[in-house]
Short mmCIF file of N, CA and C in Angstrom, two decimals:
data_model
loop_
_atom_site.label_atom_id
_atom_site.label_comp_id
_atom_site.label_asym_id
_atom_site.label_seq_id
_atom_site.Cartn_x
_atom_site.Cartn_y
_atom_site.Cartn_z
N MET A 1 15.97 144.84 -32.54
CA MET A 1 17.40 144.45 -32.03
C MET A 1 16.95 143.40 -30.85
N SER A 2 17.68 142.31 -30.76
CA SER A 2 17.36 141.34 -29.65
C SER A 2 18.78 141.12 -28.93
N ILE A 3 18.71 141.10 -27.56
CA ILE A 3 20.06 141.01 -26.86
C ILE A 3 19.87 139.65 -25.78
N ARG A 4 20.83 138.71 -25.99
CA ARG A 4 20.83 137.81 -24.94
C ARG A 4 20.89 138.17 -23.60
N TYR A 5 20.00 138.06 -22.59
CA TYR A 5 20.29 138.72 -21.45
C TYR A 5 20.46 137.65 -20.22
N GLY A 6 20.15 136.54 -20.38
CA GLY A 6 20.29 135.41 -19.32
C GLY A 6 20.48 134.18 -20.15
N GLY A 7 20.45 133.05 -19.33
CA GLY A 7 20.67 131.76 -19.86
C GLY A 7 19.49 131.50 -20.89
N ASP A 8 18.40 131.94 -20.70
CA ASP A 8 17.30 131.74 -21.58
C ASP A 8 16.43 132.79 -21.68
N GLU A 9 16.90 134.01 -21.54
CA GLU A 9 16.17 135.31 -21.46
C GLU A 9 16.70 136.26 -22.60
N PHE A 10 15.81 136.89 -23.41
CA PHE A 10 16.29 137.90 -24.33
C PHE A 10 15.54 139.21 -24.19
N VAL A 11 16.17 140.16 -24.62
CA VAL A 11 15.58 141.59 -24.34
C VAL A 11 15.45 142.09 -25.88
N VAL A 12 14.17 142.53 -26.23
CA VAL A 12 14.10 142.91 -27.75
C VAL A 12 13.77 144.48 -27.44
N LEU A 13 14.46 145.18 -28.21
CA LEU A 13 14.21 146.73 -28.22
C LEU A 13 13.45 147.16 -29.51
N LEU A 14 12.42 147.85 -29.30
CA LEU A 14 11.38 148.27 -30.31
C LEU A 14 11.51 149.69 -30.27
N SER A 15 12.36 150.31 -31.26
CA SER A 15 12.53 151.66 -31.38
C SER A 15 11.97 152.37 -32.42
N PRO A 16 11.33 153.30 -32.63
CA PRO A 16 10.38 153.89 -31.73
C PRO A 16 9.06 153.15 -31.62
N CYS A 17 8.59 152.86 -30.43
CA CYS A 17 7.52 152.07 -30.23
C CYS A 17 6.80 152.45 -28.84
N GLY A 18 5.59 152.75 -28.91
CA GLY A 18 4.87 153.09 -27.51
C GLY A 18 4.19 151.90 -26.95
N ARG A 19 3.57 152.09 -25.71
CA ARG A 19 3.07 151.06 -24.99
C ARG A 19 2.05 150.14 -25.88
N VAL A 20 1.08 150.75 -26.52
CA VAL A 20 0.16 150.04 -27.35
C VAL A 20 0.81 149.23 -28.30
N GLU A 21 1.61 149.66 -29.12
CA GLU A 21 2.18 148.98 -30.24
C GLU A 21 3.12 148.00 -29.41
N ALA A 22 3.88 148.18 -28.53
CA ALA A 22 4.72 147.04 -27.81
C ALA A 22 3.83 145.89 -27.29
N GLU A 23 2.78 146.45 -26.65
CA GLU A 23 1.95 145.23 -26.19
C GLU A 23 1.28 144.25 -27.26
N GLU A 24 1.00 145.05 -28.43
CA GLU A 24 0.54 144.35 -29.53
C GLU A 24 1.48 143.34 -30.04
N ARG A 25 2.80 143.73 -30.24
CA ARG A 25 3.90 143.01 -30.66
C ARG A 25 3.98 141.82 -29.74
N ARG A 26 4.03 142.17 -28.33
CA ARG A 26 4.29 140.97 -27.43
C ARG A 26 3.22 140.03 -27.58
N ARG A 27 2.06 140.40 -27.60
CA ARG A 27 0.95 139.57 -27.90
C ARG A 27 1.07 138.63 -29.07
N SER A 28 1.46 139.32 -30.14
CA SER A 28 1.71 138.71 -31.48
C SER A 28 2.58 137.73 -31.34
N PHE A 29 3.85 137.97 -30.82
CA PHE A 29 5.03 136.96 -30.54
C PHE A 29 4.50 136.01 -29.86
N GLN A 30 3.72 135.93 -28.66
CA GLN A 30 3.31 134.91 -27.91
C GLN A 30 2.50 134.00 -28.66
N GLU A 31 1.48 134.62 -29.26
CA GLU A 31 0.64 133.76 -30.24
C GLU A 31 1.47 132.89 -31.16
N ALA A 32 2.58 133.66 -31.81
CA ALA A 32 3.10 132.90 -32.82
C ALA A 32 3.98 131.75 -32.38
N VAL A 33 4.53 131.95 -31.16
CA VAL A 33 5.24 130.94 -30.45
C VAL A 33 4.30 129.70 -30.08
N ALA A 34 3.16 130.03 -29.61
CA ALA A 34 2.21 128.95 -29.22
C ALA A 34 1.68 128.28 -30.45
N SER A 35 1.57 128.91 -31.57
CA SER A 35 1.26 128.17 -32.80
C SER A 35 2.28 127.34 -33.29
N ILE A 36 3.35 127.17 -32.87
CA ILE A 36 4.40 126.25 -33.57
C ILE A 36 3.98 124.80 -33.23
N LYS A 37 3.88 124.03 -34.16
CA LYS A 37 3.54 122.53 -33.81
C LYS A 37 4.72 121.70 -33.94
N LEU A 38 5.05 120.97 -32.77
CA LEU A 38 6.11 120.15 -32.65
C LEU A 38 5.51 118.82 -31.91
N GLU A 39 6.06 117.60 -32.34
CA GLU A 39 5.91 116.57 -31.56
C GLU A 39 7.06 115.78 -31.39
N THR A 40 6.97 114.71 -30.37
CA THR A 40 8.02 114.01 -29.87
C THR A 40 8.22 112.83 -30.94
N PRO A 41 9.22 112.06 -31.17
CA PRO A 41 9.39 111.21 -32.05
C PRO A 41 8.25 110.00 -32.11
N ASP A 42 7.70 109.91 -31.02
CA ASP A 42 6.61 109.01 -31.01
C ASP A 42 5.14 109.50 -31.19
N GLY A 43 5.16 110.80 -31.68
CA GLY A 43 4.07 111.48 -32.05
C GLY A 43 3.13 112.30 -30.97
N ARG A 44 3.67 112.40 -29.76
CA ARG A 44 3.05 113.25 -28.88
C ARG A 44 3.29 114.67 -29.05
N PRO A 45 2.11 115.58 -28.87
CA PRO A 45 2.40 116.93 -29.12
C PRO A 45 3.19 117.63 -28.23
N ILE A 46 4.01 118.56 -28.40
CA ILE A 46 4.85 119.30 -27.48
C ILE A 46 4.30 120.88 -27.69
N GLU A 47 3.72 121.38 -26.55
CA GLU A 47 3.16 122.74 -26.58
C GLU A 47 4.18 123.75 -26.18
N LEU A 48 4.29 124.76 -27.00
CA LEU A 48 5.49 125.83 -26.68
C LEU A 48 4.68 127.01 -26.05
N ALA A 49 5.39 127.74 -25.16
CA ALA A 49 4.72 128.85 -24.50
C ALA A 49 6.02 129.96 -24.21
N SER A 50 5.69 131.01 -24.06
CA SER A 50 6.78 132.08 -23.74
C SER A 50 6.10 133.06 -22.82
N SER A 51 6.96 133.71 -21.98
CA SER A 51 6.32 134.60 -21.12
C SER A 51 7.20 135.99 -21.74
N ALA A 52 6.43 137.11 -21.61
CA ALA A 52 7.18 138.24 -21.88
C ALA A 52 6.48 139.56 -21.32
N GLY A 53 7.09 140.51 -21.21
CA GLY A 53 6.58 141.85 -20.51
C GLY A 53 7.13 142.93 -21.21
N VAL A 54 6.43 144.20 -21.02
CA VAL A 54 6.82 145.23 -21.83
C VAL A 54 7.04 146.42 -20.88
N GLY A 55 8.26 147.21 -21.27
CA GLY A 55 8.50 148.43 -20.44
C GLY A 55 8.78 149.31 -21.41
N VAL A 56 8.44 150.55 -20.99
CA VAL A 56 8.28 151.78 -22.04
C VAL A 56 9.11 153.06 -21.48
N PHE A 57 10.05 153.34 -22.14
CA PHE A 57 10.84 154.61 -21.57
C PHE A 57 10.26 155.79 -22.01
N PRO A 58 10.11 156.97 -21.25
CA PRO A 58 10.51 157.03 -19.95
C PRO A 58 9.46 156.64 -18.90
N ASP A 59 8.33 155.91 -19.19
CA ASP A 59 7.32 155.71 -18.35
C ASP A 59 7.76 154.55 -17.22
N ASP A 60 8.43 153.63 -17.65
CA ASP A 60 8.87 152.47 -16.74
C ASP A 60 10.37 152.70 -16.15
N GLY A 61 10.99 153.67 -16.48
CA GLY A 61 12.40 153.82 -15.96
C GLY A 61 13.06 155.20 -16.05
N GLU A 62 13.98 155.52 -15.46
CA GLU A 62 14.49 156.71 -15.46
C GLU A 62 15.72 157.05 -16.70
N THR A 63 16.14 155.80 -17.07
CA THR A 63 17.14 155.69 -18.13
C THR A 63 16.91 154.80 -18.96
N VAL A 64 17.32 154.86 -20.24
CA VAL A 64 17.24 153.82 -21.17
C VAL A 64 17.95 152.44 -20.84
#
């Protein structure tokens, strides 16, 4: 499930998913975004990037 958190922020809930799997999915997501090929109308490449972090309950918080 993904949730719009702010103007350009999203929260993705992976359940059940431990830290190792969540980190793998985070890395995979960032690589997928970076692999998208876009260019301006005049042919200049546009590089995409994303920032992401992982928090795992209950290790990183007292409540869900």
